Every structure is written in C-alpha cells, then in structure tokens.
Amino acid sequence: MMTEFRPGPGDSPWSADEFEKRLREQGKAYHIHHPFNIMLNTGKANQSQIQGWVANRFYYQVAIPIKDAAVMSNCTDRDVRREWVQRILDHDGYEMNGVKDEGGIEAWIRLGEAVGLSREEVTDLRHVSPGVRFAVDAYINFARTRPWQESVCASLTELFAPAIHKQRLATWPEQYPWIESEGLQYFRNRVSQARRDVEHGLSVTLDYFKTREQQERALEILKFKLDVLWMMNDAMETRYGLEQSLS
C-alpha cells in the first residue's frame, strides 16, 4: 500500500533533471531483475516455464488497452487524448485508409504459438494464475479511479522496457532456437514504441508533478506499478518454479 508523503520544512521541489533522475533510479526494482525473468533471459528456462510466462503475460497484454482507455476516459486534455490513443491502436491493432496493423495483442498470440501453445489456450486465459490476475486487475482499477496524470506516471515503467525487450531479442534466438523467429516480433515492435511512449509520459509527469509533495507521490506511484510487475513474476515463479541453479 502506498503511503502518503508529508513534506517537511525546507523540502523544496526537485529540479526537472533531479526529478527525472529519481524516477529513472526506480529501475533498480524493475522485473528485469526478478529471478524468474533472469532464468528466462539466461537460457535456463524449460519449455513449460516459457509457455507459462507467455500465457500469463497475455493477461497483462490484453489489459493494456483497457487501462489506456481508462486513462483517456478521465483525461480532459484533448491534446493528450489525441496522442494517448495511439497506445490503444498499438495493442488492439487497426485498419484504416488501406493501412493495416494487427497490433501487439495479436503479436503476443503469435508468440504463444511460437512457443508451442495453441491460440485458444492463450486467449481463453486458462493458464493465468490468480496472483497475476490480482496484480493486473489492481493496475486497471488504479487507472480507472485515480487522476489521469497519476495513471500516466504509472505507465513510466516503460522507461525500463526497451532494455528487457532488447535482452530477449539478443539472447532468446540462441538460447531457445526452437522458438520460431517470427514469434519475437512483439519485442521488436515495442523497442521503438516504448521509447515514443516514454517521451510523452515523461513530459506529462515532469509538467504535472511540480511540488515536492507531488514529486514524492510520483515516486510512490511508479513503485506501485513496479510492484505490480514484480508480483506477476512472483506468481509465475510460485506456479512454474525456478531452475535449481537460480533457487
């Protein structure tokens, strides 16, 4: 549970550079450092563990556009909505004016197929653990009930996402040659999309969270989102285990 910050005497606001630095420092708690993810990205996972991770993460993938729609429903700034809607299109896909993009959700389903799952067992969510459901649903509820600027701040785990996508692209083809290369397209797409999303979300956050109290609140929000991602990995570790060398 997030605690409310009470600024003391002399707690002046951080400069924009210092505030951004402190936001980025939260990456030390990103799930790239979770033992389950380390197992995946060091070639030590078996097929069942990889399939379990893909199937459970799908619940997060389908939640992203729902979360983004919640952000937009709370947002009164037309300019922000016009830019934020791209996130929904990135995941749900679109077809307009002769241009078609099947989107990130479809790309994730194909990742599931590439690791040996059927489309049905990915999309019907049969493998999703209660802990993953709880964590993801908490994130959606946050976006629905909190001011839209706070939800934008929570999305800043994207600051750390390109590194994890690049890591998978660099290691998985050699470590898991049985995974079809086309199945990794989601990660290729997100490297550039995440950078674009970060630029916008960071701009909103730096502009809105101006006082020291607000800035401390922003760090708490980002920690909450990092906890969501960490808890998802905890749940998957509990269900699928770790290789002995990592436990």
CSV table of C-alpha atoms in Angstrom, one decimal:
chain,number,residue,atom,x,y,z
A,1,MET,CA,0.0,0.0,0.0
A,2,MET,CA,1.3,3.4,-0.9
A,3,THR,CA,2.0,5.8,2.0
A,4,GLU,CA,1.1,9.5,1.9
A,5,PHE,CA,4.2,11.7,1.9
A,6,ARG,CA,4.2,14.6,4.3
A,7,PRO,CA,6.8,17.2,3.2
A,8,GLY,CA,8.9,18.7,6.0
A,9,PRO,CA,10.3,22.2,6.3
A,10,GLY,CA,12.7,23.1,3.6
A,11,ASP,CA,11.6,20.3,1.3
A,12,SER,CA,11.7,22.4,-1.9
A,13,PRO,CA,10.8,20.8,-5.3
A,14,TRP,CA,13.5,18.9,-7.1
A,15,SER,CA,14.6,20.4,-10.4
A,16,ALA,CA,13.2,18.7,-13.5
A,17,ASP,CA,16.6,16.9,-14.1
A,18,GLU,CA,16.8,15.7,-10.5
A,19,PHE,CA,13.1,14.5,-10.6
A,20,GLU,CA,13.7,12.6,-13.8
A,21,LYS,CA,16.9,11.1,-12.3
A,22,ARG,CA,15.0,9.9,-9.3
A,23,LEU,CA,12.3,8.4,-11.5
A,24,ARG,CA,14.8,6.5,-13.5
A,25,GLU,CA,16.6,5.3,-10.4
A,26,GLN,CA,13.4,3.3,-9.7
A,27,GLY,CA,14.5,0.9,-12.4
A,28,LYS,CA,16.5,-0.9,-9.8
A,29,ALA,CA,13.2,-2.6,-8.9
A,30,TYR,CA,12.2,-3.4,-12.4
A,31,HIS,CA,11.3,-7.0,-13.0
A,32,ILE,CA,14.3,-7.5,-15.3
A,33,HIS,CA,16.0,-8.3,-12.0
A,34,HIS,CA,13.4,-10.8,-10.8
A,35,PRO,CA,14.8,-14.4,-10.6
A,36,PHE,CA,12.1,-15.7,-12.8
A,37,ASN,CA,13.0,-13.2,-15.6
A,38,ILE,CA,16.7,-13.8,-15.1
A,39,MET,CA,16.0,-17.5,-15.6
A,40,LEU,CA,14.1,-16.8,-18.8
A,41,ASN,CA,16.8,-14.5,-20.2
A,42,THR,CA,19.8,-16.6,-19.4
A,43,GLY,CA,18.6,-19.6,-21.2
A,44,LYS,CA,17.8,-21.7,-18.1
A,45,ALA,CA,14.0,-21.9,-18.5
A,46,ASN,CA,12.4,-25.1,-19.9
A,47,GLN,CA,9.6,-25.0,-22.4
A,48,SER,CA,6.9,-25.3,-19.8
A,49,GLN,CA,8.2,-22.3,-17.9
A,50,ILE,CA,8.4,-20.2,-21.1
A,51,GLN,CA,4.9,-21.2,-22.1
A,52,GLY,CA,3.6,-20.4,-18.6
A,53,TRP,CA,5.2,-16.9,-18.8
A,54,VAL,CA,3.8,-16.2,-22.2
A,55,ALA,CA,0.3,-17.4,-21.3
A,56,ASN,CA,0.2,-15.4,-18.0
A,57,ARG,CA,1.7,-12.2,-19.6
A,58,PHE,CA,-1.1,-12.3,-22.1
A,59,TYR,CA,-3.5,-11.2,-19.4
A,60,TYR,CA,-1.3,-8.1,-19.0
A,61,GLN,CA,-1.2,-7.5,-22.7
A,62,VAL,CA,-5.0,-7.5,-23.1
A,63,ALA,CA,-5.3,-5.2,-20.0
A,64,ILE,CA,-3.0,-2.5,-21.5
A,65,PRO,CA,-5.6,-1.0,-23.9
A,66,ILE,CA,-8.3,-1.3,-21.2
A,67,LYS,CA,-6.0,0.7,-18.9
A,68,ASP,CA,-5.3,3.2,-21.6
A,69,ALA,CA,-9.0,3.7,-22.4
A,70,ALA,CA,-9.5,4.3,-18.6
A,71,VAL,CA,-6.7,7.0,-18.7
A,72,MET,CA,-8.4,8.7,-21.7
A,73,SER,CA,-11.9,8.5,-20.1
A,74,ASN,CA,-10.5,10.5,-17.1
A,75,CYS,CA,-8.5,12.9,-19.2
A,76,THR,CA,-9.9,16.4,-20.1
A,77,ASP,CA,-6.9,17.4,-22.2
A,78,ARG,CA,-7.8,16.8,-25.9
A,79,ASP,CA,-4.1,17.0,-27.0
A,80,VAL,CA,-3.1,14.3,-24.5
A,81,ARG,CA,-6.0,12.1,-25.6
A,82,ARG,CA,-5.1,12.5,-29.3
A,83,GLU,CA,-1.6,11.3,-28.6
A,84,TRP,CA,-2.6,8.6,-26.0
A,85,VAL,CA,-5.0,6.9,-28.3
A,86,GLN,CA,-2.0,5.6,-30.3
A,87,ARG,CA,-1.3,3.2,-27.4
A,88,ILE,CA,-4.6,1.6,-27.8
A,89,LEU,CA,-4.1,1.2,-31.6
A,90,ASP,CA,-0.6,-0.2,-31.0
A,91,HIS,CA,-2.1,-3.1,-28.9
A,92,ASP,CA,-5.6,-3.6,-30.4
A,93,GLY,CA,-4.5,-3.0,-34.0
A,94,TYR,CA,-6.4,-1.1,-36.6
A,95,GLU,CA,-7.3,-1.0,-40.3
A,96,MET,CA,-7.9,2.4,-41.9
A,97,ASN,CA,-7.2,4.1,-45.2
A,98,GLY,CA,-5.7,0.9,-46.6
A,99,VAL,CA,-3.2,0.6,-43.7
A,100,LYS,CA,-3.5,-2.5,-41.5
A,101,ASP,CA,-1.7,-3.2,-38.3
A,102,GLU,CA,-2.7,-6.3,-36.4
A,103,GLY,CA,-1.4,-4.9,-33.1
A,104,GLY,CA,0.5,-6.1,-30.1
A,105,ILE,CA,-2.1,-8.4,-28.8
A,106,GLU,CA,-2.1,-10.4,-32.0
A,107,ALA,CA,1.7,-10.4,-32.0
A,108,TRP,CA,1.6,-11.8,-28.5
A,109,ILE,CA,-0.8,-14.6,-29.5
A,110,ARG,CA,1.7,-15.5,-32.2
A,111,LEU,CA,4.5,-15.6,-29.6
A,112,GLY,CA,2.3,-18.1,-27.8
A,113,GLU,CA,2.0,-20.2,-30.9
A,114,ALA,CA,5.8,-19.9,-31.5
A,115,VAL,CA,6.5,-21.4,-28.0
A,116,GLY,CA,4.0,-24.3,-28.6
A,117,LEU,CA,0.7,-23.1,-27.2
A,118,SER,CA,-2.5,-23.1,-29.2
A,119,ARG,CA,-4.3,-19.8,-29.9
A,120,GLU,CA,-7.2,-21.0,-27.9
A,121,GLU,CA,-5.2,-21.8,-24.7
A,122,VAL,CA,-3.6,-18.3,-24.9
A,123,THR,CA,-6.8,-16.3,-25.5
A,124,ASP,CA,-9.1,-18.2,-23.1
A,125,LEU,CA,-6.8,-17.4,-20.2
A,126,ARG,CA,-6.9,-20.9,-18.8
A,127,HIS,CA,-3.3,-20.8,-17.6
A,128,VAL,CA,-3.4,-17.4,-15.9
A,129,SER,CA,-2.7,-17.7,-12.2
A,130,PRO,CA,-4.8,-15.9,-9.5
A,131,GLY,CA,-1.8,-13.8,-8.5
A,132,VAL,CA,-1.3,-12.4,-12.0
A,133,ARG,CA,-5.0,-11.7,-12.3
A,134,PHE,CA,-4.9,-9.8,-8.9
A,135,ALA,CA,-1.9,-7.7,-9.8
A,136,VAL,CA,-3.2,-6.8,-13.3
A,137,ASP,CA,-6.7,-6.0,-12.1
A,138,ALA,CA,-5.2,-3.8,-9.4
A,139,TYR,CA,-3.4,-1.8,-12.1
A,140,ILE,CA,-6.6,-1.4,-14.2
A,141,ASN,CA,-8.5,-0.3,-11.1
A,142,PHE,CA,-5.8,2.3,-10.4
A,143,ALA,CA,-6.2,3.7,-13.9
A,144,ARG,CA,-10.0,3.9,-13.6
A,145,THR,CA,-10.1,5.5,-10.2
A,146,ARG,CA,-7.1,7.8,-10.0
A,147,PRO,CA,-6.5,11.2,-11.7
A,148,TRP,CA,-5.3,10.6,-15.3
A,149,GLN,CA,-1.9,12.3,-14.6
A,150,GLU,CA,-1.2,9.6,-11.9
A,151,SER,CA,-2.1,6.9,-14.4
A,152,VAL,CA,0.3,8.4,-16.9
A,153,CYS,CA,3.0,8.4,-14.2
A,154,ALA,CA,2.3,4.7,-13.5
A,155,SER,CA,3.0,3.9,-17.2
A,156,LEU,CA,6.6,5.1,-16.8
A,157,THR,CA,7.8,1.6,-16.2
A,158,GLU,CA,8.2,2.0,-20.0
A,159,LEU,CA,11.4,3.9,-19.1
A,160,PHE,CA,13.0,0.5,-18.4
A,161,ALA,CA,11.1,-1.7,-21.0
A,162,PRO,CA,13.5,-1.3,-24.1
A,163,ALA,CA,16.3,-2.9,-22.1
A,164,ILE,CA,14.2,-6.0,-21.3
A,165,HIS,CA,13.0,-6.3,-24.9
A,166,LYS,CA,16.5,-5.9,-26.3
A,167,GLN,CA,17.7,-8.6,-23.8
A,168,ARG,CA,15.2,-11.1,-25.1
A,169,LEU,CA,16.0,-10.3,-28.7
A,170,ALA,CA,19.7,-10.7,-28.1
A,171,THR,CA,19.5,-14.0,-26.1
A,172,TRP,CA,16.4,-15.9,-27.0
A,173,PRO,CA,17.3,-16.9,-30.6
A,174,GLU,CA,20.5,-18.6,-29.4
A,175,GLN,CA,19.2,-20.0,-26.1
A,176,TYR,CA,15.8,-21.1,-27.4
A,177,PRO,CA,16.3,-22.0,-31.1
A,178,TRP,CA,13.1,-24.0,-31.0
A,179,ILE,CA,11.1,-20.7,-30.7
A,180,GLU,CA,10.1,-19.5,-34.2
A,181,SER,CA,11.8,-16.2,-35.0
A,182,GLU,CA,8.5,-14.6,-36.2
A,183,GLY,CA,7.2,-15.1,-32.7
A,184,LEU,CA,9.6,-12.5,-31.4
A,185,GLN,CA,8.1,-9.7,-33.4
A,186,TYR,CA,6.3,-8.2,-30.4
A,187,PHE,CA,9.6,-7.4,-28.8
A,188,ARG,CA,11.0,-5.8,-32.0
A,189,ASN,CA,7.9,-3.6,-32.2
A,190,ARG,CA,8.0,-2.5,-28.6
A,191,VAL,CA,11.6,-1.3,-28.6
A,192,SER,CA,10.7,1.8,-30.7
A,193,GLN,CA,7.1,2.1,-29.4
A,194,ALA,CA,8.2,2.2,-25.8
A,195,ARG,CA,10.7,5.0,-26.5
A,196,ARG,CA,7.9,7.1,-28.0
A,197,ASP,CA,5.5,6.3,-25.2
A,198,VAL,CA,8.2,7.3,-22.6
A,199,GLU,CA,8.8,10.6,-24.2
A,200,HIS,CA,5.2,11.6,-23.9
A,201,GLY,CA,4.5,10.1,-20.5
A,202,LEU,CA,7.6,11.6,-19.0
A,203,SER,CA,6.8,15.0,-20.4
A,204,VAL,CA,3.3,14.9,-18.8
A,205,THR,CA,4.8,13.7,-15.5
A,206,LEU,CA,7.5,16.3,-15.3
A,207,ASP,CA,5.0,19.0,-16.1
A,208,TYR,CA,2.3,18.0,-13.7
A,209,PHE,CA,4.2,16.8,-10.5
A,210,LYS,CA,5.7,20.2,-9.6
A,211,THR,CA,5.8,20.4,-5.8
A,212,ARG,CA,8.0,18.2,-3.6
A,213,GLU,CA,4.9,16.5,-2.2
A,214,GLN,CA,3.7,15.7,-5.8
A,215,GLN,CA,7.1,14.5,-6.8
A,216,GLU,CA,7.3,12.2,-3.9
A,217,ARG,CA,3.8,11.0,-4.8
A,218,ALA,CA,5.0,10.3,-8.3
A,219,LEU,CA,7.8,8.0,-7.0
A,220,GLU,CA,5.2,6.1,-4.9
A,221,ILE,CA,3.0,5.6,-8.0
A,222,LEU,CA,5.9,4.3,-10.0
A,223,LYS,CA,6.9,2.0,-7.2
A,224,PHE,CA,3.3,0.7,-7.2
A,225,LYS,CA,3.5,-0.2,-10.9
A,226,LEU,CA,6.9,-1.8,-10.4
A,227,ASP,CA,5.3,-3.9,-7.6
A,228,VAL,CA,2.6,-5.0,-10.0
A,229,LEU,CA,5.1,-6.3,-12.5
A,230,TRP,CA,7.2,-7.9,-9.7
A,231,MET,CA,4.1,-9.6,-8.2
A,232,MET,CA,3.3,-11.1,-11.6
A,233,ASN,CA,6.7,-12.7,-11.7
A,234,ASP,CA,6.3,-13.9,-8.1
A,235,ALA,CA,3.1,-15.6,-9.0
A,236,MET,CA,4.7,-17.3,-12.0
A,237,GLU,CA,7.7,-18.4,-10.0
A,238,THR,CA,5.3,-20.0,-7.5
A,239,ARG,CA,3.4,-21.9,-10.2
A,240,TYR,CA,6.3,-22.9,-12.5
A,241,GLY,CA,9.3,-22.8,-10.2
A,242,LEU,CA,12.9,-21.9,-10.8
A,243,GLU,CA,15.7,-23.9,-12.2
A,244,GLN,CA,17.8,-25.3,-9.3
A,245,SER,CA,20.8,-23.1,-10.2
A,246,LEU,CA,18.8,-20.0,-9.6
A,247,SER,CA,16.9,-21.0,-6.5
